[in-house]
């Protein structure tokens, strides 16, 4: 049982390049999330998908797009990378619909550097 | 603006002692409360959640919730060096968005 798997783990991009972070979960969870984590800023929600077929903006959506491809997969795309997007990105999922179901399970993280 | 506040630390305790981590939140509509542990360079992992007033125990960990005073705490008994990590408090707010708000975390160092 892999849980939440995200790729790539490390990536260096040049300013203006595009890339997609991939995420898949095998826990049959309804909700999926993309967070970024920066020193002194904590975890900030970029986008989330409450259920298959829906996506919504979080706190810091500018410069990003997402796709909920199916119930398992939720990808994050940087269309034109900027140095301000240098961060650690976490994909996460939760069952939802109950107090315990709101427990979020995180992937291992993707370290992205934009130069 | 819904907020979750934690003392950034570092909180330093000797091995075997009780570590006490605190979290306050601003909105009385809060519904569920989560404690996550994050080792350096790793992703957050759930320690426990609580949604009723009082104490909830799981092994060496006890979560305490006081909704009237709007705080939640995590006690770690018999602290071990392997408990050295950053502890994140997260609060779920009720409402249409069921938004999860994260604290910035408290750094804990357990000294052998």
mmCIF file of C-alpha atoms in Angstrom:
data_model
loop_
_atom_site.group_PDB
_atom_site.id
_atom_site.type_symbol
_atom_site.label_atom_id
_atom_site.label_comp_id
_atom_site.label_asym_id
_atom_site.label_seq_id
_atom_site.Cartn_x
_atom_site.Cartn_y
_atom_site.Cartn_z
ATOM 1 C CA UNK A 1 0.000 0.000 0.000
ATOM 2 C CA UNK A 2 1.930 3.022 -1.263
ATOM 3 C CA UNK A 3 -0.422 5.736 0.079
ATOM 4 C CA UNK A 4 0.265 9.020 -1.718
ATOM 5 C CA UNK A 5 2.936 8.954 -4.404
ATOM 6 C CA UNK A 6 4.239 12.109 -6.048
ATOM 7 C CA UNK A 7 6.843 12.647 -8.739
ATOM 8 C CA UNK A 8 9.407 13.959 -9.325
ATOM 9 C CA UNK A 9 11.125 14.191 -5.958
ATOM 10 C CA UNK A 10 13.630 16.810 -7.081
ATOM 11 C CA UNK A 11 13.536 19.190 -10.026
ATOM 12 C CA UNK A 12 15.493 22.233 -11.138
ATOM 13 C CA UNK A 13 13.763 24.526 -13.609
ATOM 14 C CA UNK A 14 14.810 27.633 -15.423
ATOM 15 C CA UNK A 15 12.615 30.711 -15.150
ATOM 16 C CA UNK A 16 9.837 30.506 -17.695
ATOM 17 C CA UNK A 17 9.919 26.739 -18.104
ATOM 18 C CA UNK A 18 6.825 24.659 -17.453
ATOM 19 C CA UNK A 19 6.419 21.395 -15.627
ATOM 20 C CA UNK A 20 3.806 19.134 -14.090
ATOM 21 C CA UNK A 21 3.979 17.500 -10.696
ATOM 22 C CA UNK A 22 2.183 14.187 -10.661
ATOM 23 C CA UNK A 23 0.326 12.710 -7.703
ATOM 24 C CA UNK A 24 -1.580 9.483 -7.187
ATOM 25 C CA UNK A 25 -3.212 7.923 -4.137
ATOM 26 C CA UNK A 26 -4.304 4.340 -3.654
ATOM 27 C CA UNK A 27 -6.471 4.808 -0.553
ATOM 28 C CA UNK A 28 -9.694 5.450 -2.475
ATOM 29 C CA UNK A 29 -9.859 8.937 -0.976
ATOM 30 C CA UNK A 30 -12.315 11.485 -2.270
ATOM 31 C CA UNK A 31 -10.333 14.652 -1.605
ATOM 32 C CA UNK A 32 -6.879 15.604 -2.805
ATOM 33 C CA UNK A 33 -4.705 18.641 -2.161
ATOM 34 C CA UNK A 34 -1.573 20.426 -3.265
ATOM 35 C CA UNK A 35 0.381 22.366 -0.656
ATOM 36 C CA UNK A 36 3.614 24.278 -0.716
ATOM 37 C CA UNK A 37 5.799 24.705 2.339
ATOM 38 C CA UNK A 38 8.259 27.534 2.765
ATOM 39 C CA UNK A 39 10.389 28.509 5.785
ATOM 40 C CA UNK A 40 8.472 30.849 8.057
ATOM 41 C CA UNK A 41 5.293 30.502 5.997
ATOM 42 C CA UNK A 42 4.154 27.034 6.933
ATOM 43 C CA UNK A 43 1.929 24.874 4.795
ATOM 44 C CA UNK A 44 -0.137 26.821 2.309
ATOM 45 C CA UNK A 45 -2.882 25.315 0.205
ATOM 46 C CA UNK A 46 -2.494 25.884 -3.516
ATOM 47 C CA UNK A 47 -5.473 23.977 -4.913
ATOM 48 C CA UNK A 48 -7.719 21.208 -3.746
ATOM 49 C CA UNK A 49 -10.206 18.788 -5.193
ATOM 50 C CA UNK A 50 -13.033 17.886 -2.845
ATOM 51 C CA UNK A 51 -14.149 15.066 -5.092
ATOM 52 C CA UNK A 52 -13.543 13.682 -8.544
ATOM 53 C CA UNK A 53 -14.549 16.231 -11.142
ATOM 54 C CA UNK A 54 -14.136 19.319 -8.954
ATOM 55 C CA UNK A 55 -11.209 21.604 -8.231
ATOM 56 C CA UNK A 56 -11.007 24.788 -6.177
ATOM 57 C CA UNK A 57 -8.444 27.445 -5.424
ATOM 58 C CA UNK A 58 -6.685 27.524 -2.099
ATOM 59 C CA UNK A 59 -4.695 30.337 -0.505
ATOM 60 C CA UNK A 60 -1.966 30.713 -3.140
ATOM 61 C CA UNK A 61 -3.237 29.552 -6.563
ATOM 62 C CA UNK A 62 -1.578 32.166 -8.771
ATOM 63 C CA UNK A 63 0.869 30.669 -11.251
ATOM 64 C CA UNK A 64 -0.520 27.161 -10.910
ATOM 65 C CA UNK A 65 -3.131 24.973 -12.552
ATOM 66 C CA UNK A 66 -4.444 21.578 -11.542
ATOM 67 C CA UNK A 67 -6.194 18.620 -13.069
ATOM 68 C CA UNK A 68 -8.127 15.919 -11.225
ATOM 69 C CA UNK A 69 -7.628 13.257 -13.849
ATOM 70 C CA UNK A 70 -9.641 10.611 -12.011
ATOM 71 C CA UNK A 71 -10.276 9.636 -8.409
ATOM 72 C CA UNK A 72 -6.667 8.530 -7.943
ATOM 73 C CA UNK A 73 -4.699 11.249 -9.688
ATOM 74 C CA UNK A 74 -4.310 14.998 -9.125
ATOM 75 C CA UNK A 75 -1.619 16.900 -11.007
ATOM 76 C CA UNK A 76 -0.170 20.369 -10.465
ATOM 77 C CA UNK A 77 1.174 22.387 -13.391
ATOM 78 C CA UNK A 78 3.483 25.377 -13.370
ATOM 79 C CA UNK A 79 2.951 27.074 -16.721
ATOM 80 C CA UNK A 80 5.817 29.564 -16.515
ATOM 81 C CA UNK A 81 8.017 28.933 -13.502
ATOM 82 C CA UNK A 82 9.268 31.849 -11.416
ATOM 83 C CA UNK A 83 11.942 31.917 -8.688
ATOM 84 C CA UNK A 84 9.153 32.644 -6.164
ATOM 85 C CA UNK A 85 7.853 29.147 -6.861
ATOM 86 C CA UNK A 86 10.985 27.578 -5.417
ATOM 87 C CA UNK A 87 9.531 25.477 -2.634
ATOM 88 C CA UNK A 88 8.700 22.043 -1.340
ATOM 89 C CA UNK A 89 5.417 20.790 -2.749
ATOM 90 C CA UNK A 90 3.274 18.225 -1.005
ATOM 91 C CA UNK A 91 0.397 16.324 -2.473
ATOM 92 C CA UNK A 92 -2.097 14.988 0.040
ATOM 93 C CA UNK A 93 -5.403 13.185 0.250
ATOM 94 C CA UNK A 94 -8.219 12.600 2.709
ATOM 95 C CA UNK A 95 -11.332 10.520 2.857
ATOM 96 C CA UNK A 96 -13.518 13.454 4.015
ATOM 97 C CA UNK A 97 -17.120 13.217 5.219
ATOM 98 C CA UNK A 98 -16.294 12.449 8.874
ATOM 99 C CA UNK A 99 -14.103 13.930 11.625
ATOM 100 C CA UNK A 100 -11.534 11.174 11.208
ATOM 101 C CA UNK A 101 -12.043 11.298 7.479
ATOM 102 C CA UNK A 102 -10.552 14.753 7.449
ATOM 103 C CA UNK A 103 -7.175 13.319 8.345
ATOM 104 C CA UNK A 104 -4.787 14.312 5.614
ATOM 105 C CA UNK A 105 -2.133 11.911 4.352
ATOM 106 C CA UNK A 106 0.855 13.443 2.644
ATOM 107 C CA UNK A 107 3.127 12.323 -0.133
ATOM 108 C CA UNK A 108 6.879 12.475 0.365
ATOM 109 C CA UNK A 109 7.252 15.899 -1.206
ATOM 110 C CA UNK A 110 8.766 17.389 -4.328
ATOM 111 C CA UNK A 111 11.686 19.795 -3.975
ATOM 112 C CA UNK A 112 11.493 22.340 -6.764
ATOM 113 C CA UNK A 113 14.136 24.966 -7.474
ATOM 114 C CA UNK A 114 13.573 27.664 -10.088
ATOM 115 C CA UNK A 115 16.729 29.459 -11.203
ATOM 116 C CA UNK B 1 -8.991 35.906 9.440
ATOM 117 C CA UNK B 2 -8.941 32.466 10.988
ATOM 118 C CA UNK B 3 -5.633 31.780 12.701
ATOM 119 C CA UNK B 4 -3.791 28.986 14.406
ATOM 120 C CA UNK B 5 -0.941 30.033 16.667
ATOM 121 C CA UNK B 6 1.945 27.964 17.932
ATOM 122 C CA UNK B 7 5.106 28.917 19.749
ATOM 123 C CA UNK B 8 7.884 28.350 17.211
ATOM 124 C CA UNK B 9 10.336 27.157 19.844
ATOM 125 C CA UNK B 10 12.708 25.509 19.922
ATOM 126 C CA UNK B 11 11.343 23.688 22.931
ATOM 127 C CA UNK B 12 14.136 21.742 24.547
ATOM 128 C CA UNK B 13 13.453 18.932 27.042
ATOM 129 C CA UNK B 14 15.654 16.215 28.526
ATOM 130 C CA UNK B 15 15.121 12.603 27.580
ATOM 131 C CA UNK B 16 12.407 11.014 29.714
ATOM 132 C CA UNK B 17 10.645 14.293 30.504
ATOM 133 C CA UNK B 18 7.167 15.401 29.454
ATOM 134 C CA UNK B 19 7.060 17.731 26.463
ATOM 135 C CA UNK B 20 4.066 20.058 26.301
ATOM 136 C CA UNK B 21 3.133 21.657 22.996
ATOM 137 C CA UNK B 22 0.380 24.236 22.751
ATOM 138 C CA UNK B 23 -1.830 25.588 20.011
ATOM 139 C CA UNK B 24 -4.476 28.311 20.112
ATOM 140 C CA UNK B 25 -7.070 29.064 17.482
ATOM 141 C CA UNK B 26 -9.219 32.039 16.751
ATOM 142 C CA UNK B 27 -12.582 30.720 15.581
ATOM 143 C CA UNK B 28 -15.087 29.114 17.921
ATOM 144 C CA UNK B 29 -16.628 27.345 14.941
ATOM 145 C CA UNK B 30 -13.650 25.012 14.798
ATOM 146 C CA UNK B 31 -14.605 21.389 14.476
ATOM 147 C CA UNK B 32 -11.624 19.038 14.531
ATOM 148 C CA UNK B 33 -8.040 19.391 15.651
ATOM 149 C CA UNK B 34 -5.000 17.547 14.392
ATOM 150 C CA UNK B 35 -1.420 17.124 15.504
ATOM 151 C CA UNK B 36 1.175 16.227 12.883
ATOM 152 C CA UNK B 37 4.869 15.527 13.314
ATOM 153 C CA UNK B 38 7.365 16.543 10.651
ATOM 154 C CA UNK B 39 10.966 15.430 10.672
ATOM 155 C CA UNK B 40 13.439 17.607 8.837
ATOM 156 C CA UNK B 41 13.266 16.942 5.101
ATOM 157 C CA UNK B 42 10.211 14.719 5.426
ATOM 158 C CA UNK B 43 6.478 15.113 5.012
ATOM 159 C CA UNK B 44 4.049 15.679 7.898
ATOM 160 C CA UNK B 45 2.588 12.564 9.440
ATOM 161 C CA UNK B 46 -0.485 12.376 11.663
ATOM 162 C CA UNK B 47 0.017 11.768 15.363
ATOM 163 C CA UNK B 48 -3.596 12.094 16.451
ATOM 164 C CA UNK B 49 -6.784 14.054 16.095
ATOM 165 C CA UNK B 50 -9.355 15.184 18.631
ATOM 166 C CA UNK B 51 -12.786 16.751 18.287
ATOM 167 C CA UNK B 52 -14.355 16.468 21.749
ATOM 168 C CA UNK B 53 -13.442 18.467 24.822
ATOM 169 C CA UNK B 54 -11.129 16.666 27.202
ATOM 170 C CA UNK B 55 -8.192 14.330 26.809
ATOM 171 C CA UNK B 56 -7.428 11.688 24.236
ATOM 172 C CA UNK B 57 -4.544 9.312 24.814
ATOM 173 C CA UNK B 58 -2.591 7.225 22.335
ATOM 174 C CA UNK B 59 0.486 5.558 23.736
ATOM 175 C CA UNK B 60 2.912 8.235 24.951
ATOM 176 C CA UNK B 61 0.848 10.989 23.349
ATOM 177 C CA UNK B 62 -2.098 12.834 24.898
ATOM 178 C CA UNK B 63 -4.088 15.497 23.108
ATOM 179 C CA UNK B 64 -6.069 17.924 25.254
ATOM 180 C CA UNK B 65 -8.854 20.093 23.884
ATOM 181 C CA UNK B 66 -10.510 23.036 25.608
ATOM 182 C CA UNK B 67 -13.003 24.639 23.252
ATOM 183 C CA UNK B 68 -14.068 27.298 25.763
ATOM 184 C CA UNK B 69 -10.510 28.596 25.972
ATOM 185 C CA UNK B 70 -9.799 27.803 22.316
ATOM 186 C CA UNK B 71 -6.655 25.819 22.791
ATOM 187 C CA UNK B 72 -5.438 22.356 22.060
ATOM 188 C CA UNK B 73 -2.269 20.828 23.442
ATOM 189 C CA UNK B 74 -0.129 17.770 22.872
ATOM 190 C CA UNK B 75 1.719 16.081 25.702
ATOM 191 C CA UNK B 76 4.531 13.659 24.978
ATOM 192 C CA UNK B 77 5.426 11.505 27.958
ATOM 193 C CA UNK B 78 8.816 9.847 28.376
ATOM 194 C CA UNK B 79 10.244 11.968 25.562
ATOM 195 C CA UNK B 80 12.818 10.271 23.364
ATOM 196 C CA UNK B 81 15.483 11.777 21.086
ATOM 197 C CA UNK B 82 13.475 10.289 18.190
ATOM 198 C CA UNK B 83 10.649 12.672 19.119
ATOM 199 C CA UNK B 84 12.825 15.593 18.031
ATOM 200 C CA UNK B 85 10.867 17.131 15.172
ATOM 201 C CA UNK B 86 8.533 19.977 14.313
ATOM 202 C CA UNK B 87 4.965 19.512 15.519
ATOM 203 C CA UNK B 88 2.213 21.058 13.443
ATOM 204 C CA UNK B 89 -1.234 21.886 14.757
ATOM 205 C CA UNK B 90 -4.097 21.974 12.239
ATOM 206 C CA UNK B 91 -7.655 23.122 12.854
ATOM 207 C CA UNK B 92 -10.659 22.260 10.715
ATOM 208 C CA UNK B 93 -13.251 24.988 10.486
ATOM 209 C CA UNK B 94 -16.847 24.098 9.834
ATOM 210 C CA UNK B 95 -18.732 25.713 7.038
ATOM 211 C CA UNK B 96 -19.043 25.253 3.323
ATOM 212 C CA UNK B 97 -15.341 25.062 2.642
ATOM 213 C CA UNK B 98 -14.395 22.937 5.674
ATOM 214 C CA UNK B 99 -11.092 24.717 5.604
ATOM 215 C CA UNK B 100 -8.058 23.250 7.362
ATOM 216 C CA UNK B 101 -5.834 25.930 8.866
ATOM 217 C CA UNK B 102 -2.249 25.099 9.779
ATOM 218 C CA UNK B 103 -0.030 26.524 12.468
ATOM 219 C CA UNK B 104 3.617 27.201 11.675
ATOM 220 C CA UNK B 105 4.776 24.466 14.031
ATOM 221 C CA UNK B 106 6.812 24.099 17.200
ATOM 222 C CA UNK B 107 10.320 22.710 16.997
ATOM 223 C CA UNK B 108 11.023 20.144 19.730
ATOM 224 C CA UNK B 109 14.495 18.987 20.711
ATOM 225 C CA UNK B 110 14.817 16.069 23.121
ATOM 226 C CA UNK B 111 18.302 15.953 24.606
ATOM 227 C CA UNK B 112 19.853 12.600 25.583
#
